[in-house]
CSV table of C-alpha atoms in Angstrom, one decimal:
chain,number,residue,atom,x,y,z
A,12,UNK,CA,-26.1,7.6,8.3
A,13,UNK,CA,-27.9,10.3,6.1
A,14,UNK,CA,-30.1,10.0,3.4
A,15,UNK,CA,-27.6,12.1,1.3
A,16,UNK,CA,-25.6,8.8,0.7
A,17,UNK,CA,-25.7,7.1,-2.7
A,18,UNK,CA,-28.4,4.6,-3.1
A,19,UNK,CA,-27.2,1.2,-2.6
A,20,UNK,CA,-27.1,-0.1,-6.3
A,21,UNK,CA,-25.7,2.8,-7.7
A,22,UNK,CA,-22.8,2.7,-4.9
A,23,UNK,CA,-22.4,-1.2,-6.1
A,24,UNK,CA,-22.2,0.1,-9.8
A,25,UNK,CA,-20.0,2.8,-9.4
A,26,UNK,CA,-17.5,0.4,-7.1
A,27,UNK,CA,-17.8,-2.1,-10.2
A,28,UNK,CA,-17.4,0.7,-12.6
A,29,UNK,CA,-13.9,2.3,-10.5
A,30,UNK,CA,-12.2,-1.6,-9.9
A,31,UNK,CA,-12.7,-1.3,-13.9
A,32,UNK,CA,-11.0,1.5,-15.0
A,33,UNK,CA,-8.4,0.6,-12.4
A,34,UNK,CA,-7.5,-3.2,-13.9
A,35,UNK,CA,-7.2,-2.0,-17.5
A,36,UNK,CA,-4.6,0.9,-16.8
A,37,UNK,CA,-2.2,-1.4,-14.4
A,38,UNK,CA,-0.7,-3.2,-17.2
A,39,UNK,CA,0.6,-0.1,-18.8
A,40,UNK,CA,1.3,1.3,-14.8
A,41,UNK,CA,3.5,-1.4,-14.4
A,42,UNK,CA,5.4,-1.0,-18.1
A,43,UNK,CA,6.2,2.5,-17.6
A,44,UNK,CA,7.1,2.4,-14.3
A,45,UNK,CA,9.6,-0.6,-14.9
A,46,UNK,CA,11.2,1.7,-18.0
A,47,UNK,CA,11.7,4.6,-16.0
A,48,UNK,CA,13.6,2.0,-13.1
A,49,UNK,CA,15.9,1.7,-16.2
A,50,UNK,CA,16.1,5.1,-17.4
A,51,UNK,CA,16.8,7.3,-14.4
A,52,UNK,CA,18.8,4.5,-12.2
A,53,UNK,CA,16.9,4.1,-9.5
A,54,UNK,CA,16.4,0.6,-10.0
A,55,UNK,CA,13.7,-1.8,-9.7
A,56,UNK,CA,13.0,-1.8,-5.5
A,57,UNK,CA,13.5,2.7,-5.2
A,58,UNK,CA,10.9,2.8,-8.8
A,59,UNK,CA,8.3,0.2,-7.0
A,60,UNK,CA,8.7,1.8,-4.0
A,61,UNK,CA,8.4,5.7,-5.1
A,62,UNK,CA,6.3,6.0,-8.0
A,63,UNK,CA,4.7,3.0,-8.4
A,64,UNK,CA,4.0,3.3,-4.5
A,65,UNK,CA,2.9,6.7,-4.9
A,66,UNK,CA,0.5,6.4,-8.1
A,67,UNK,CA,-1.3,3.1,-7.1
A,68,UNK,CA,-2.1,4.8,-3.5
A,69,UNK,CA,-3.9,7.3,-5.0
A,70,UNK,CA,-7.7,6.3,-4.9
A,71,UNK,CA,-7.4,5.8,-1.1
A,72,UNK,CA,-6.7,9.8,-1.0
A,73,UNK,CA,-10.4,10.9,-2.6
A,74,UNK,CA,-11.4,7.6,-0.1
A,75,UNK,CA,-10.1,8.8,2.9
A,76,UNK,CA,-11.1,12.7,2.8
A,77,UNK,CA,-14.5,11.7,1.6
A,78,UNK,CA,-15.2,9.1,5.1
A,79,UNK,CA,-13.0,12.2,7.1
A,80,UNK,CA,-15.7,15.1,5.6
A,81,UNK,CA,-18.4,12.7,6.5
A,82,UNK,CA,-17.4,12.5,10.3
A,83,UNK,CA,-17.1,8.8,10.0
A,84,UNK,CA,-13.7,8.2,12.1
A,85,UNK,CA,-13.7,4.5,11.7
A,86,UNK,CA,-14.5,4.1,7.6
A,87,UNK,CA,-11.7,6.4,7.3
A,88,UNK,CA,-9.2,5.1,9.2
A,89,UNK,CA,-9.8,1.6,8.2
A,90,UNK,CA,-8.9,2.3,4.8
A,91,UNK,CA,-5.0,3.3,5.0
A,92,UNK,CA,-5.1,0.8,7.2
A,93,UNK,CA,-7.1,-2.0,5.8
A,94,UNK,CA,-5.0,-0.9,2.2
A,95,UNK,CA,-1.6,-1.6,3.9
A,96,UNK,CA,-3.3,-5.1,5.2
A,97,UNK,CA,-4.7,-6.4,2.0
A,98,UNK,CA,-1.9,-5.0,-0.2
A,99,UNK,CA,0.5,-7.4,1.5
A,100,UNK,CA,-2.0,-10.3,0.7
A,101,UNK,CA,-1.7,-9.3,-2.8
A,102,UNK,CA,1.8,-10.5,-2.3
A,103,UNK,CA,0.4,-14.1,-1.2
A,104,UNK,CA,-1.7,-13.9,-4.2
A,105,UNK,CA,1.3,-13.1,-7.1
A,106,UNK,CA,3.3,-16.1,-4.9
A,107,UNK,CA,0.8,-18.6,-6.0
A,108,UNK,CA,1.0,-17.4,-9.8
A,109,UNK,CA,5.2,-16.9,-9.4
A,110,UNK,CA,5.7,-20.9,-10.1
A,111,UNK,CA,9.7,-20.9,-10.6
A,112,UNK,CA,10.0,-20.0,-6.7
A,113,UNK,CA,9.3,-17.8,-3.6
A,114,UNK,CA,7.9,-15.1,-4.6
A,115,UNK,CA,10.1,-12.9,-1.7
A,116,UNK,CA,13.2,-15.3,-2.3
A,117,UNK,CA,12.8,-13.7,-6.1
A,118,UNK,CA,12.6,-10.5,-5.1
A,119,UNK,CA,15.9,-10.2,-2.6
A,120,UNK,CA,16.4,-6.4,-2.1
A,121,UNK,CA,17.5,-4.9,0.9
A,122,UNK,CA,15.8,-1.4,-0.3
A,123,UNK,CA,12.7,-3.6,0.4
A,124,UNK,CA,13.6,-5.2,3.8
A,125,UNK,CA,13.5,-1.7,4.7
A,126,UNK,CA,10.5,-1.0,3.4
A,127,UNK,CA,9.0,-3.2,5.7
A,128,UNK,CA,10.7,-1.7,8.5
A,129,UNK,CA,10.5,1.9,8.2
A,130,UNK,CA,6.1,0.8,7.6
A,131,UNK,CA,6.6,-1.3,11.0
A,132,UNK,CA,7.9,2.1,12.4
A,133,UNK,CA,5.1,4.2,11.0
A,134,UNK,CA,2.4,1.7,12.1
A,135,UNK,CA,3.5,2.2,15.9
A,136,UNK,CA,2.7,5.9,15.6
A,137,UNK,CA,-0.7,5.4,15.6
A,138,UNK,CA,-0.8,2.8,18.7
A,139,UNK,CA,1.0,5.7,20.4
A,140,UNK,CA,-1.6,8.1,19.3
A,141,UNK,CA,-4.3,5.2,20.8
A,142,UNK,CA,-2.6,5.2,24.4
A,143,UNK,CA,-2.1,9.2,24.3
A,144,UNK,CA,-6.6,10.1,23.1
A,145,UNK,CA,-6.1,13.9,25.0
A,146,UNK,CA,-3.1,15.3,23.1
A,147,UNK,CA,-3.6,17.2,20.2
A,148,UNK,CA,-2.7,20.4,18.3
A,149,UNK,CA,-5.9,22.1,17.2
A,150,UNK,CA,-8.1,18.8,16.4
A,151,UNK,CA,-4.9,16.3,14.7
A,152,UNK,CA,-2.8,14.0,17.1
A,153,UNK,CA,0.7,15.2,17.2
A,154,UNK,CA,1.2,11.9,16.4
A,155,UNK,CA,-0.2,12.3,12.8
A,156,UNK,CA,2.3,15.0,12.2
A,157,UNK,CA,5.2,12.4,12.9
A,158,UNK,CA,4.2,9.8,10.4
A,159,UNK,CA,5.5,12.2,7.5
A,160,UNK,CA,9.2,13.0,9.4
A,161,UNK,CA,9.4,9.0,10.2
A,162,UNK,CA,8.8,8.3,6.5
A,163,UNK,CA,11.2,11.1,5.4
A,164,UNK,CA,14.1,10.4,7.4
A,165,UNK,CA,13.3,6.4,5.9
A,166,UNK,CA,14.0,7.3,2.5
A,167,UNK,CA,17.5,8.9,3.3
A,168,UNK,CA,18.1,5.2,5.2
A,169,UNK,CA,16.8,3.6,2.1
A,170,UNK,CA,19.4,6.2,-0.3
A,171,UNK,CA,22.1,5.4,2.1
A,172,UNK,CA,21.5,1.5,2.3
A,173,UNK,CA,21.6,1.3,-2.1
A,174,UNK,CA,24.6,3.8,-1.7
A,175,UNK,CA,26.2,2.0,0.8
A,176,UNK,CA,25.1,-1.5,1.1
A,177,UNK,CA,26.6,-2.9,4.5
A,178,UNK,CA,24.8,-6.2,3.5
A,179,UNK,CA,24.1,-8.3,0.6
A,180,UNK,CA,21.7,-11.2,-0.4
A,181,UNK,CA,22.5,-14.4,-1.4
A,182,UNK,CA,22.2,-14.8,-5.1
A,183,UNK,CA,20.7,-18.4,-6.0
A,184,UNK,CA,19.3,-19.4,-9.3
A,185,UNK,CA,16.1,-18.0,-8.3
A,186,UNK,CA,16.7,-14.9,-7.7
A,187,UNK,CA,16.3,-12.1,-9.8
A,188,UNK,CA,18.4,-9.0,-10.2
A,189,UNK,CA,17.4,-6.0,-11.4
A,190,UNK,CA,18.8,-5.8,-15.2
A,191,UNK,CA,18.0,-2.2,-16.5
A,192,UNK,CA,16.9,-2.8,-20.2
A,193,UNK,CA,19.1,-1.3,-22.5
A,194,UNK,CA,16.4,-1.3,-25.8
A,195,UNK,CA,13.9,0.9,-24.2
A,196,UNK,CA,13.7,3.9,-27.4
A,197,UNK,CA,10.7,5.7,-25.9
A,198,UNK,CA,12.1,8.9,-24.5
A,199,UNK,CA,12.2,10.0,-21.1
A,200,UNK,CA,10.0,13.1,-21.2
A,201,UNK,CA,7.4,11.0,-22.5
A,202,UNK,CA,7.3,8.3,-19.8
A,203,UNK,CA,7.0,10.9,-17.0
A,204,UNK,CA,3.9,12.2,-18.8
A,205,UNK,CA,2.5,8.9,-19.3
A,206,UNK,CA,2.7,7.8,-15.5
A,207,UNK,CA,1.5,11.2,-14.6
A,208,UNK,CA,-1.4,10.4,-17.0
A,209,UNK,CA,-2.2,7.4,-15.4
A,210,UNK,CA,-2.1,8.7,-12.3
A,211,UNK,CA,-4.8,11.0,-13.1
A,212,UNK,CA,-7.0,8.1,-13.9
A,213,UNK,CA,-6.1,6.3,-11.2
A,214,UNK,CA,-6.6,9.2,-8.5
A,215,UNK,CA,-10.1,10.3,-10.2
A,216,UNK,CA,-11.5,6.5,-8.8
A,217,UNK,CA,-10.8,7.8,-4.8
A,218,UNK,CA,-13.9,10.1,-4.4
A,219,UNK,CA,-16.2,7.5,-6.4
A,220,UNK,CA,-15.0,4.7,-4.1
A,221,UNK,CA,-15.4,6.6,-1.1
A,222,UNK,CA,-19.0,7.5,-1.6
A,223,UNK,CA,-20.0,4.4,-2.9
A,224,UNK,CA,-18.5,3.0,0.2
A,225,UNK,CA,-20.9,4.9,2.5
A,226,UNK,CA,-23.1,4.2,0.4
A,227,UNK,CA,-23.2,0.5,1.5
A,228,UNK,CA,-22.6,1.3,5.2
A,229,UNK,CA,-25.8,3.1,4.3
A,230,UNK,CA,-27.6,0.4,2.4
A,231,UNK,CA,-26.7,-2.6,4.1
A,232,UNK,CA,-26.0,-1.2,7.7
A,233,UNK,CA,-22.4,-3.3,8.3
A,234,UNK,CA,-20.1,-1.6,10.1
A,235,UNK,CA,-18.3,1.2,8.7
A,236,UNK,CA,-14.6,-0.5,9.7
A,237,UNK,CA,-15.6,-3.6,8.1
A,238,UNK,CA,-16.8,-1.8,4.5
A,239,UNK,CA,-13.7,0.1,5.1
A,240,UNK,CA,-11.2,-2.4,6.1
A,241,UNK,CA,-12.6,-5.0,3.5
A,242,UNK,CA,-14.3,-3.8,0.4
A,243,UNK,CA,-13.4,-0.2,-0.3
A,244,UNK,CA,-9.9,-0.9,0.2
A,245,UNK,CA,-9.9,-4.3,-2.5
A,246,UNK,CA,-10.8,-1.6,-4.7
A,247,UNK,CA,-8.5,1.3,-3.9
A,248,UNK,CA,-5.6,-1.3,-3.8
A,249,UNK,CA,-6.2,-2.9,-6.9
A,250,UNK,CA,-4.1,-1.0,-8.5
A,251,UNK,CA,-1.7,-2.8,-6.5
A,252,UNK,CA,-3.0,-5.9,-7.4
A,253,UNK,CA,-2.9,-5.6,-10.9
A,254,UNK,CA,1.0,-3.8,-11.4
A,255,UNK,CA,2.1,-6.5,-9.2
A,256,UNK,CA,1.1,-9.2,-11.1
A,257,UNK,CA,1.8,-7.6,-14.0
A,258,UNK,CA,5.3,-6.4,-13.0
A,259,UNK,CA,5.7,-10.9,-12.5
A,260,UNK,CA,4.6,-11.3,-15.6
A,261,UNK,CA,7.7,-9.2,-17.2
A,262,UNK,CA,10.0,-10.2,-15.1
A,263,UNK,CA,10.7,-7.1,-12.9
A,264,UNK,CA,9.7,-9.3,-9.3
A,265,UNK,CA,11.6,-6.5,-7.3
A,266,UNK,CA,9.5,-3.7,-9.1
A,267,UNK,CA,6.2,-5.4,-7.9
A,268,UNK,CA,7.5,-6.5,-4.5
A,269,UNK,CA,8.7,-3.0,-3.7
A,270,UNK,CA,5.5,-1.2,-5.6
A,271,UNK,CA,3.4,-3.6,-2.4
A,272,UNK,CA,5.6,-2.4,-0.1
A,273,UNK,CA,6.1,1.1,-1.2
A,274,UNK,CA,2.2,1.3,-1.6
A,275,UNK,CA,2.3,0.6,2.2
A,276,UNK,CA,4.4,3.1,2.8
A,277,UNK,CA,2.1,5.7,0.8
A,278,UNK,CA,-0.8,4.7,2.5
A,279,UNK,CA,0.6,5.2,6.1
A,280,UNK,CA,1.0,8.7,4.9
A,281,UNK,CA,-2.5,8.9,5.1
A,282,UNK,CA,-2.9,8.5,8.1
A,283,UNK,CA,-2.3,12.4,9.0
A,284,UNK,CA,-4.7,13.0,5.9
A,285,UNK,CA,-7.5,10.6,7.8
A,286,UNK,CA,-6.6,12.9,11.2
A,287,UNK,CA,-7.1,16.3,9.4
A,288,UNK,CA,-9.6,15.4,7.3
A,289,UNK,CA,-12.1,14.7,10.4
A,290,UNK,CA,-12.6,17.5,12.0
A,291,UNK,CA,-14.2,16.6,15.7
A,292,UNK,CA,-10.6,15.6,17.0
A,293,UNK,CA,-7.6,13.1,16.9
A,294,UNK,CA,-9.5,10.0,14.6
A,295,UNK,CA,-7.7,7.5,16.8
A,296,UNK,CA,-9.7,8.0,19.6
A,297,UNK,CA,-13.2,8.3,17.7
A,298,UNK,CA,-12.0,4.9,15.6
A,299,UNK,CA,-13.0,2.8,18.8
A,300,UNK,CA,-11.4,-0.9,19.2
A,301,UNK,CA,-12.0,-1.6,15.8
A,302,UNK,CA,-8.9,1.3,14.5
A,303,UNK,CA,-7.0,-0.2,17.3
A,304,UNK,CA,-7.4,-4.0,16.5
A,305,UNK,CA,-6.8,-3.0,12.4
A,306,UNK,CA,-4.0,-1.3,13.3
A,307,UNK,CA,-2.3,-4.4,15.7
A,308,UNK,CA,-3.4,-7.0,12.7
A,309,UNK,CA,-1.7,-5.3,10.5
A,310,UNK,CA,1.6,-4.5,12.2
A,311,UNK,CA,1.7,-8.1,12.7
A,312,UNK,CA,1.1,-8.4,9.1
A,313,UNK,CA,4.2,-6.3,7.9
A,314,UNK,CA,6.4,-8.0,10.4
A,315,UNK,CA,5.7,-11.3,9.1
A,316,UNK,CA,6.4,-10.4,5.7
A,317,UNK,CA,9.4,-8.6,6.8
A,318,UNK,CA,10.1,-11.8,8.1
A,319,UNK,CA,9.7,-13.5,5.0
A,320,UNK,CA,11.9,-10.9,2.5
A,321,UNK,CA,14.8,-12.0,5.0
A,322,UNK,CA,14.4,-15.9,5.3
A,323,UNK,CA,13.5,-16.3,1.5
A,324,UNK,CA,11.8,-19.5,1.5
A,325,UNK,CA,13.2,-21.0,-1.7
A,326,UNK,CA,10.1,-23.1,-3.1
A,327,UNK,CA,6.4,-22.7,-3.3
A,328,UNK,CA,4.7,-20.2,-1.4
A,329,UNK,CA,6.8,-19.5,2.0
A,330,UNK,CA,5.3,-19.1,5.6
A,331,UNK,CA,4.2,-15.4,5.0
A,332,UNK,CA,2.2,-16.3,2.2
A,333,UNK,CA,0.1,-18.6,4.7
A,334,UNK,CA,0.6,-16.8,7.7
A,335,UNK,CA,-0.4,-13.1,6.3
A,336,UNK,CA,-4.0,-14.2,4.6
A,337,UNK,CA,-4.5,-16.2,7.7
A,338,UNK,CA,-3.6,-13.4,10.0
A,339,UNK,CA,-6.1,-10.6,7.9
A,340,UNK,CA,-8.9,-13.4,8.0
A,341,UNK,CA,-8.9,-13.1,11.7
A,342,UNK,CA,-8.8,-9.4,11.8
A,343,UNK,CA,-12.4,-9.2,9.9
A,344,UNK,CA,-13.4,-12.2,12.2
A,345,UNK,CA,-12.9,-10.1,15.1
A,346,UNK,CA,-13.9,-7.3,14.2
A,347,UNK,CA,-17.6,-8.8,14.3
A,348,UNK,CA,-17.2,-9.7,17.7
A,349,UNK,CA,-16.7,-6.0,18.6
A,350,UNK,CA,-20.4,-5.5,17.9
């Protein structure tokens, strides 16, 4: 590392400072998002999914081109990657506070179940990508340039599967459907400029978290995928955090379930950003064991909560919400022993 990096106590403020300005707009994130579920009829899962997904991904964008620029392959791809990993222990998190039942049982969507497996999908282009270090079309893996097809032709399966539900989950007294609130008098011009508002704020943290992230690589001299799989990407998926919990609070469980796993989605999209973004090659290569072992932890991640959406444990927090903490635990463990 450089000297041109941020000290270390002004990269330690200006992380403090960014998780700030994140937790006091998800409240409001979370709101809007839920009224526009209502007002265009996409419904609570597609809303979570696609805006709320999209907005609350956006700090890992000024993130990941920051670590790219900086020719530092493994920061940068730890952080899609690390963001999809601790995003779904967010879900672990809201299950503890969610006391009338399973958090997943709650949210029964199938728009979601897919979720999960069109991110289990995108996840196995980059183990591909791994095995394959020598292909590449200028310096990006033609890998990277899959990830955005994968996740297009995903969303015409997820349209198709709301239009044409082949099956349906068991209603029980705990779950929740999605209700569209019939007594929401703000109009809708005005909610599409306050999400795109908020997502201003919310993108504007990326490039602050991103060089204050370096700046402890820098300062403290841990390894770049651990900053990036752990710390930097707490704080660029706050906003997760925060609409999820505050999506439970309202009421809208399948808004908040599929803004987790729509926020997944979102951040495997940036994986061909990471690729293009650093400039000496395909990333995957340059990432080492570390990208590879992130990248296996948290497949196995996704399919246990995949897992979980279609069991639906009925009470308390359900195997996933052991299993997925415990899993990401072991990833950071391990990553240690990589030296």
């Amino acid at each position: 590392m450089t000297a041109e990096h941020w000290p270390l106590p002004l990269s330690a403020l200006a992380l403090a400072g960014a998780l700030v300005a994140i937790v006091l707009i998800g409240r409001p994130l979370a709101r809007t998002a839920d009224e526009l579920a209502d007002r265009t009829g996409l419904g609570e899962a597609v809303a979570g999914g696609l805006l709320l997904g999209a907005v609350t991904s956006l700090p890992g964008i000024g993130t990941i081109v920051t670590g790219g620029l900086r020719g530092d392959a493994e920061f940068t791809l730890a952080n899609p990657i690390g963001g999809i990993a601790v995003q779904s222990v967010w879900l672990a998190i809201a299950d503890l506070l969610y006391r009338r039942a399973n958090l997943e049982h709650a949210a029964a969507s199938l728009e979601n179940i897919m979720q999960a497996l069109v991110m289990i999908a995108l996840l196995s282009l980059p183990v591909i990508a791994y095995a394959t270090p020598d292909l590449r079309l200028l310096w990006v893996h033609p890998a990277s340039l899959l990830i955005p097809l994968f996740y297009g032709y995903g969303l015409v399966l997820i349209r198709r599967l709301r239009r044409e539900p082949m099956w349906q989950a068991k209603k029980t007294a705990d779950t929740r459907q999605d209700s569209p609130d019939t007594t929401v008098r703000t109009r809708t011009p005005v909610l599409w400029w306050r999400l795109a508002g908020l997502a201003v704020v919310v993108a504007a943290t990326g490039y602050v978290i991103g060089e204050a992230g370096l700046g402890i690589v820098a300062g403290t001299g841990l390894p770049s995928g651990l900053v990036g799989f752990t710390l930097t990407t707490i704080v660029t998926s706050a906003p997760e955090l925060i609409t999820l919990l505050a999506a439970v609070r309202i009421g809208a469980i399948t808004l908040g379930v599929g803004n987790i796993l729509g926020g997944n989605i979102f951040d495997s999209l940036m994986l061909p950003l990471a690729d293009a973004a650093y400039r000496p090659g395909p990333i995957y290569a340059a990432a080492g064991p570390a990208g590879l072992l992130l990248t296996g932890a948290t497949l196995l991640i996704t399919a246990t909560l995949c897992a979980g959406l279609i069991l639906r444990e009925r009470r308390g927090v359900g195997f996933e919400g052991v299993a997925i903490p415990a899993i990401y635990a072991a990833a950071v463990a391990l990553l240690f022993t990589l030296g």
